[in-house]
Amino acid sequence: MVKFKDDTLDSIFSALADGTRRRVLADLEQGAASVSELARPHAMSLPAFMKHLRVLEDAGLIARAKDGRVVNCTLSPEPMRAASDWLARYEKFWNGQLDSLARYLYHEEEVHPWKNEAPEAKQPPSNSASNAASTPPSNASGAPGRTRKR
């Protein structure tokens, strides 16, 4: 297991793990916005929303600036580059693995081609117990059974 001494990636991925925070980042792609504008579409209290902003700010993904009584937030995309670079290393690995799987499946298809026979057309072996045609159970109720004496 790889251990990172730098907690930066941990805080970035932790911040990105929540859907509310990802929506805030998506809203900030359009430009700076006030806290109240960002909080409006989310069904939560303002103090709860402020906790999400604090996580994003601690990860370096947003910057807050106070202008009078209004707090504006802006997107800081630089930390996402570190996360993107880290993921890119594993993208090369997974692409290699998927290419290998594709080659294997292509080879298997060449060696053992799929049969185009429909499953309904297959006949069970003649010595099979299920060879006889079975009738579905009737939905109608039968004669009443015995009753208990009281």
mmCIF file of C-alpha atoms in Angstrom:
data_model
loop_
_atom_site.group_PDB
_atom_site.id
_atom_site.type_symbol
_atom_site.label_atom_id
_atom_site.label_comp_id
_atom_site.label_asym_id
_atom_site.label_seq_id
_atom_site.Cartn_x
_atom_site.Cartn_y
_atom_site.Cartn_z
ATOM 1 C CA MET A 1 0.000 0.000 0.000
ATOM 2 C CA VAL A 2 1.336 3.408 -0.947
ATOM 3 C CA LYS A 3 1.471 5.960 1.861
ATOM 4 C CA PHE A 4 1.583 9.656 1.070
ATOM 5 C CA LYS A 5 3.270 12.016 3.507
ATOM 6 C CA ASP A 6 1.398 14.893 1.928
ATOM 7 C CA ASP A 7 -2.176 15.181 3.184
ATOM 8 C CA THR A 8 -3.074 17.492 0.304
ATOM 9 C CA LEU A 9 -4.444 14.717 -1.887
ATOM 10 C CA ASP A 10 -6.400 13.294 1.033
ATOM 11 C CA SER A 11 -8.115 16.620 1.678
ATOM 12 C CA ILE A 12 -8.817 17.156 -2.038
ATOM 13 C CA PHE A 13 -10.371 13.728 -2.535
ATOM 14 C CA SER A 14 -12.245 14.051 0.747
ATOM 15 C CA ALA A 15 -13.686 17.374 -0.390
ATOM 16 C CA LEU A 16 -14.632 15.954 -3.786
ATOM 17 C CA ALA A 17 -16.280 12.899 -2.210
ATOM 18 C CA ASP A 18 -19.451 14.809 -1.344
ATOM 19 C CA GLY A 19 -22.090 15.644 -3.960
ATOM 20 C CA THR A 20 -22.982 18.989 -2.365
ATOM 21 C CA ARG A 21 -19.381 20.142 -2.579
ATOM 22 C CA ARG A 22 -19.057 18.958 -6.189
ATOM 23 C CA ARG A 23 -22.196 20.950 -7.079
ATOM 24 C CA VAL A 24 -20.715 24.036 -5.398
ATOM 25 C CA LEU A 25 -17.567 23.666 -7.511
ATOM 26 C CA ALA A 26 -19.700 23.263 -10.633
ATOM 27 C CA ASP A 27 -21.612 26.446 -9.741
ATOM 28 C CA LEU A 28 -18.346 28.313 -9.249
ATOM 29 C CA GLU A 29 -17.198 27.363 -12.763
ATOM 30 C CA GLN A 30 -19.576 30.108 -13.962
ATOM 31 C CA GLY A 31 -17.730 32.672 -11.854
ATOM 32 C CA ALA A 32 -17.601 34.066 -8.326
ATOM 33 C CA ALA A 33 -20.769 33.819 -6.242
ATOM 34 C CA SER A 34 -21.870 34.859 -2.778
ATOM 35 C CA VAL A 35 -22.386 32.278 -0.048
ATOM 36 C CA SER A 36 -26.144 32.884 -0.059
ATOM 37 C CA GLU A 37 -26.302 32.372 -3.860
ATOM 38 C CA LEU A 38 -24.375 29.116 -3.537
ATOM 39 C CA ALA A 39 -26.496 27.902 -0.605
ATOM 40 C CA ARG A 40 -29.871 28.690 -2.209
ATOM 41 C CA PRO A 41 -30.288 25.473 -4.297
ATOM 42 C CA HIS A 42 -29.323 23.202 -1.375
ATOM 43 C CA ALA A 43 -31.939 22.047 1.104
ATOM 44 C CA MET A 44 -29.922 22.604 4.276
ATOM 45 C CA SER A 45 -29.337 25.207 6.928
ATOM 46 C CA LEU A 46 -26.774 27.923 6.318
ATOM 47 C CA PRO A 47 -24.492 26.659 9.140
ATOM 48 C CA ALA A 48 -24.501 23.168 7.585
ATOM 49 C CA PHE A 49 -23.712 24.641 4.179
ATOM 50 C CA MET A 50 -20.884 26.711 5.670
ATOM 51 C CA LYS A 51 -19.253 23.457 6.860
ATOM 52 C CA HIS A 52 -19.141 22.296 3.238
ATOM 53 C CA LEU A 53 -17.517 25.559 2.210
ATOM 54 C CA ARG A 54 -14.959 25.191 5.001
ATOM 55 C CA VAL A 55 -13.990 21.724 3.722
ATOM 56 C CA LEU A 56 -13.579 23.094 0.194
ATOM 57 C CA GLU A 57 -11.538 26.025 1.471
ATOM 58 C CA ASP A 58 -9.309 23.802 3.633
ATOM 59 C CA ALA A 59 -8.606 21.665 0.548
ATOM 60 C CA GLY A 60 -7.686 24.819 -1.368
ATOM 61 C CA LEU A 61 -10.454 24.320 -3.921
ATOM 62 C CA ILE A 62 -12.192 27.636 -3.220
ATOM 63 C CA ALA A 63 -11.172 31.029 -1.889
ATOM 64 C CA ARG A 64 -13.451 33.239 0.184
ATOM 65 C CA ALA A 65 -13.256 37.035 0.266
ATOM 66 C CA LYS A 66 -15.410 39.338 2.336
ATOM 67 C CA ASP A 67 -16.683 42.528 0.700
ATOM 68 C CA GLY A 68 -18.597 44.458 3.336
ATOM 69 C CA ARG A 69 -21.239 42.069 4.642
ATOM 70 C CA VAL A 70 -21.116 39.775 1.609
ATOM 71 C CA VAL A 71 -18.767 36.797 1.434
ATOM 72 C CA ASN A 72 -17.890 35.821 -2.136
ATOM 73 C CA CYS A 73 -16.394 32.509 -3.186
ATOM 74 C CA THR A 74 -14.204 31.808 -6.201
ATOM 75 C CA LEU A 75 -12.950 28.571 -7.668
ATOM 76 C CA SER A 76 -9.269 27.687 -7.159
ATOM 77 C CA PRO A 77 -8.662 24.846 -9.611
ATOM 78 C CA GLU A 78 -4.904 24.452 -8.995
ATOM 79 C CA PRO A 79 -5.243 21.713 -6.323
ATOM 80 C CA MET A 80 -7.338 19.645 -8.706
ATOM 81 C CA ARG A 81 -4.283 19.397 -10.961
ATOM 82 C CA ALA A 82 -2.512 17.355 -8.267
ATOM 83 C CA ALA A 83 -5.498 15.020 -8.049
ATOM 84 C CA SER A 84 -5.702 14.814 -11.830
ATOM 85 C CA ASP A 85 -1.980 14.000 -12.104
ATOM 86 C CA TRP A 86 -2.331 11.283 -9.472
ATOM 87 C CA LEU A 87 -5.307 9.760 -11.303
ATOM 88 C CA ALA A 88 -3.506 9.979 -14.655
ATOM 89 C CA ARG A 89 -0.814 7.579 -13.415
ATOM 90 C CA TYR A 90 -3.478 4.969 -12.712
ATOM 91 C CA GLU A 91 -5.336 5.734 -15.932
ATOM 92 C CA LYS A 92 -2.281 4.444 -17.823
ATOM 93 C CA PHE A 93 -2.402 1.251 -15.741
ATOM 94 C CA TRP A 94 -6.131 0.686 -16.278
ATOM 95 C CA ASN A 95 -5.915 1.439 -19.996
ATOM 96 C CA GLY A 96 -3.164 -1.164 -20.264
ATOM 97 C CA GLN A 97 -5.255 -3.665 -18.348
ATOM 98 C CA LEU A 98 -8.336 -2.969 -20.471
ATOM 99 C CA ASP A 99 -6.301 -3.290 -23.673
ATOM 100 C CA SER A 100 -5.014 -6.633 -22.453
ATOM 101 C CA LEU A 101 -8.567 -7.762 -21.673
ATOM 102 C CA ALA A 102 -9.732 -6.678 -25.141
ATOM 103 C CA ARG A 103 -6.920 -8.678 -26.780
ATOM 104 C CA TYR A 104 -7.828 -11.733 -24.685
ATOM 105 C CA LEU A 105 -11.533 -11.495 -25.544
ATOM 106 C CA TYR A 106 -10.736 -11.029 -29.241
ATOM 107 C CA HIS A 107 -8.524 -14.122 -29.157
ATOM 108 C CA GLU A 108 -11.225 -16.139 -27.355
ATOM 109 C CA GLU A 109 -13.813 -15.077 -29.951
ATOM 110 C CA GLU A 110 -11.490 -16.252 -32.727
ATOM 111 C CA VAL A 111 -10.816 -19.596 -31.040
ATOM 112 C CA HIS A 112 -14.349 -20.225 -29.708
ATOM 113 C CA PRO A 113 -16.859 -18.274 -31.814
ATOM 114 C CA TRP A 114 -20.277 -17.663 -30.340
ATOM 115 C CA LYS A 115 -22.988 -19.958 -31.618
ATOM 116 C CA ASN A 116 -25.921 -18.082 -33.115
ATOM 117 C CA GLU A 117 -28.359 -20.791 -32.062
ATOM 118 C CA ALA A 118 -31.329 -19.438 -30.134
ATOM 119 C CA PRO A 119 -31.810 -20.913 -26.633
ATOM 120 C CA GLU A 120 -35.418 -21.937 -27.446
ATOM 121 C CA ALA A 121 -34.245 -24.078 -30.358
ATOM 122 C CA LYS A 122 -32.111 -26.301 -28.132
ATOM 123 C CA GLN A 123 -33.657 -29.675 -27.335
ATOM 124 C CA PRO A 124 -32.950 -31.322 -23.984
ATOM 125 C CA PRO A 125 -31.217 -34.703 -24.073
ATOM 126 C CA SER A 126 -33.566 -37.635 -24.623
ATOM 127 C CA ASN A 127 -32.721 -39.255 -21.271
ATOM 128 C CA SER A 128 -33.623 -36.116 -19.354
ATOM 129 C CA ALA A 129 -36.387 -36.307 -16.750
ATOM 130 C CA SER A 130 -37.687 -32.944 -17.923
ATOM 131 C CA ASN A 131 -38.140 -34.220 -21.476
ATOM 132 C CA ALA A 132 -41.894 -34.612 -21.107
ATOM 133 C CA ALA A 133 -44.022 -31.560 -21.757
ATOM 134 C CA SER A 134 -45.230 -30.082 -18.520
ATOM 135 C CA THR A 135 -48.426 -28.163 -18.069
ATOM 136 C CA PRO A 136 -48.503 -25.033 -15.992
ATOM 137 C CA PRO A 137 -50.373 -25.265 -12.699
ATOM 138 C CA SER A 138 -54.013 -24.290 -12.846
ATOM 139 C CA ASN A 139 -55.078 -20.989 -11.325
ATOM 140 C CA ALA A 140 -58.542 -22.299 -10.520
ATOM 141 C CA SER A 141 -59.046 -23.612 -7.009
ATOM 142 C CA GLY A 142 -59.943 -27.244 -6.597
ATOM 143 C CA ALA A 143 -62.634 -28.922 -4.545
ATOM 144 C CA PRO A 144 -62.715 -27.869 -0.896
ATOM 145 C CA GLY A 145 -60.616 -29.990 1.392
ATOM 146 C CA ARG A 146 -61.660 -31.701 4.585
ATOM 147 C CA THR A 147 -62.879 -29.479 7.361
ATOM 148 C CA ARG A 148 -62.011 -29.789 10.979
ATOM 149 C CA LYS A 149 -64.655 -30.906 13.382
ATOM 150 C CA ARG A 150 -65.260 -28.563 16.219
#
